[in-house]
Amino acid sequence: MQKSLHINPDNCTGCYQCVIACSDEHGDDFNPIKSRIQVFRFEDEGRYVPYTCTQCDEAWCQKACPTDAISADADGAKIVSEALCVGCKVCTIACPFGTINYNADSGKVNKCDLCGGNPACVKACPTDAITFIDANTTGFDRMRDWAAKTDAGSQTSA
Amino acid sequence: MKADYVIVGAGPAAVSAAETLRATDSKGSILILSGEKHAPYSRMAIPYVLTGMIDNEGTHLRKNANHFEQHQITVQHDTVTNVESSSKTLALGGGGSVEYGKLLIATGASPVNPPINGLDLPGVHHCWTLEDSDAISKIAGEGSNIVLMGAGFIGCIVLEALASSGANLTVVEAEDRMVPRMMNETAGNMIKDWCQNKGINVLTSTRVSGLSKSDEKLLVTMDNGDSQIADLVVVATGVRANVQCVKSSGVEIDEGIKVDEFMQSNVSDIYAAGDCAQGLDFSTGGWSVHAIQPTATEHGRIAALNMAGKEAAYKGSLNMNILDTAGLISSSFGEWQGVERGEIAEVIDHDNFRYMQLAFNGDRLIGALTLGRTNNIGILRGLIQSRTALGVWKERLLKNPNRIAEAYIANTQ
Ligand SMILES: Cc1cc2nc3c(=O)[nH]c(=O)nc-3n(C[C@H](O)[C@H](O)[C@H](O)COP(=O)(O)OP(=O)(O)OC[C@H]3O[C@@H](n4cnc5c(N)ncnc54)[C@H](O)[C@@H]3O)c2cc1C
Ligand code: SF4
């Protein structure tokens, strides 16, 4: 069964444990800007929102890639092959969520890969703001509706 | 020969269409006719062949050599010379003919030359095919002298690769800044300054007036009276849709093959996609050629759905580019120039080569330019193409355009 990340911002206290765990897992130097999960802080409302790739079905990044560097694994996670990626950055403008980003140090792009089915951010989150559950019941719905509005074609998917 | 679906071309538009056709219609026969001898490949990966990051195979659109066979997609290497729509037959350069049920023209574009002498001399090349990159690689290198004609989007992408070879590089651009159709004066000139700081000689508002042979090298004469000796001249002065083979088919042609929102031309059963197609423009609601990779794959997918009988109306392509000029990353989206009665927000940081401009119509984002930013950049596309009403966030973005990610998240989470 496909599982995906479920993010509940109401539970987020802004402790950034997910960001640290993500950088650690992927061997990126600890740098919140480079983590594949980000936490946005809305000062006025005292609100924090963890944010990362939804592994969407449309997979704009994968479709736009000129070198076949992005593929879907068994969990449905879209994975970037560092060997095939040439760092052209087209996927970073094709993805309407902005969740695939160029890393100037590696010259390649980074995105959430669900850690091969055991996401480090989920393990690190002390308040269950990020959980890993059955894909059909996740709360990425608003993001998905929004994605549908951005889709190039009709809702028919090939 | 005969196939239910015939695709002319083997670039990203063609491959995306063939795969979508197969996913939608498991039985129909699919034939790709490729005018080049290589496996289906991506032109936009060529700069990375020039830098040595990948070999020719690295440009292949699908890395599994049996990919097309496995999906029962036949790839045949032959050029289509004519389309006869009355008999639904294609004439091939190799002599044969092919009958089609539905036809997709995905022939891409070809470089165009400026009206000057000497472009046929040895050492003068486009950078458009794998043959071009082979030829360029043989000459470019440490200490070689290269003149690049044109600093448009393609020119600037090639520039990055040429500069990294260690060559002495001069770029000649007729307009007053770099990437004039992608960047405004401020950003285009910041890119120019950056490149000059990196040791690239950038001549704007200058034209190459002629090329001639000088010993074993090329003499490049400029309209400002200057001249230069070069080992290699790379011509990147624009492209034009490849529509030759459909000229007598009755298909309507303007800047490219005119297609409706279903990617169909005015002739039934003939569709077009990618660089050769003039399709729906998301921003203007008119019809434009957007010669970029994401548009090619979207066009291919939508055309294929309709060809296979699954009606899908395209919402239009968004003109967008991302560019890396010697380490400075810039991007542009949609109607960055703004529209009448719309508003523009701008932040300039000359010293750090950072720039951002947002264009609004009412409380919706319609275009953007960025320099020196890579994080969450796709959100600009998302905000524009979802036509998200920004509400209070519009004022916040007018004050600080850098807050795009927050504006997006506040509207979706
Ligand atoms: C150097 C370079 C860098 C680029 N960088 C970028 C970038 O960074 N971002 C971006 O978005 N875009 C970039 N592009 C543009 C991008 O490559 C094109 O938009 C894209 O390739 C268009 O795809 P297409 O399938 O429409 O056409 P093409 O890729 O041009 O494919 C056309 C195909 O049709 C075949 N063909 C043509 N005529 C015939 C015929 N009569 N019979 C049979 N076959 C025929 C050709 O051989 C080819 O296989 C770049 C292009 C170049 C050259
Ligand atoms: S940056 Fe890498 S993964 Fe993204 S589209 Fe380009 S080659 Fe593919």
XYZ file of C-alpha atoms in Angstrom, chain A residues 21-85:
65
model
C 16.805 14.844 10.992
C 16.324 15.352 7.251
C 19.703 17.032 6.770
C 21.303 14.310 8.840
C 19.665 11.464 6.947
C 20.698 12.835 3.573
C 24.221 13.739 4.577
C 23.607 17.394 3.716
C 25.449 19.758 5.977
C 23.071 21.072 8.557
C 21.575 23.999 6.749
C 17.835 24.579 7.088
C 17.757 26.071 3.608
C 18.967 22.795 2.123
C 16.800 20.405 4.115
C 14.172 18.674 2.000
C 11.570 19.552 4.579
C 11.168 23.160 5.603
C 9.266 24.740 8.452
C 7.642 28.083 7.716
C 6.936 30.448 10.547
C 4.009 32.846 10.468
C 4.884 35.347 13.131
C 1.599 37.248 13.204
C -0.405 34.119 13.912
C 2.240 32.297 15.971
C 1.869 29.418 13.529
C 4.410 26.957 12.091
C 3.912 24.919 8.932
C 6.179 22.008 7.943
C 6.395 21.780 4.182
C 7.703 19.236 1.692
C 6.929 17.292 -1.514
C 3.524 15.528 -1.666
C 4.847 12.914 -4.161
C 1.969 14.061 -6.380
C 0.588 11.872 -9.166
C 1.125 14.552 -11.773
C 4.876 14.451 -11.097
C 5.655 17.610 -13.032
C 9.315 17.299 -12.107
C 9.553 13.804 -13.547
C 7.737 14.695 -16.747
C 9.884 17.753 -17.391
C 13.235 16.064 -16.746
C 15.229 15.817 -19.987
C 17.543 13.053 -18.812
C 15.225 10.461 -17.214
C 16.741 11.283 -13.828
C 13.493 11.167 -11.830
C 11.563 7.954 -11.279
C 8.933 6.638 -8.892
C 9.854 3.952 -6.342
C 7.558 1.324 -4.839
C 6.133 3.819 -2.313
C 5.312 6.200 -5.137
C 8.093 8.535 -4.009
C 9.716 10.440 -6.840
C 13.447 9.854 -6.596
C 16.241 11.843 -8.241
C 19.153 9.820 -9.600
C 22.276 11.842 -8.855
C 24.081 9.928 -11.579
C 21.614 10.935 -14.287
C 20.757 14.467 -13.135
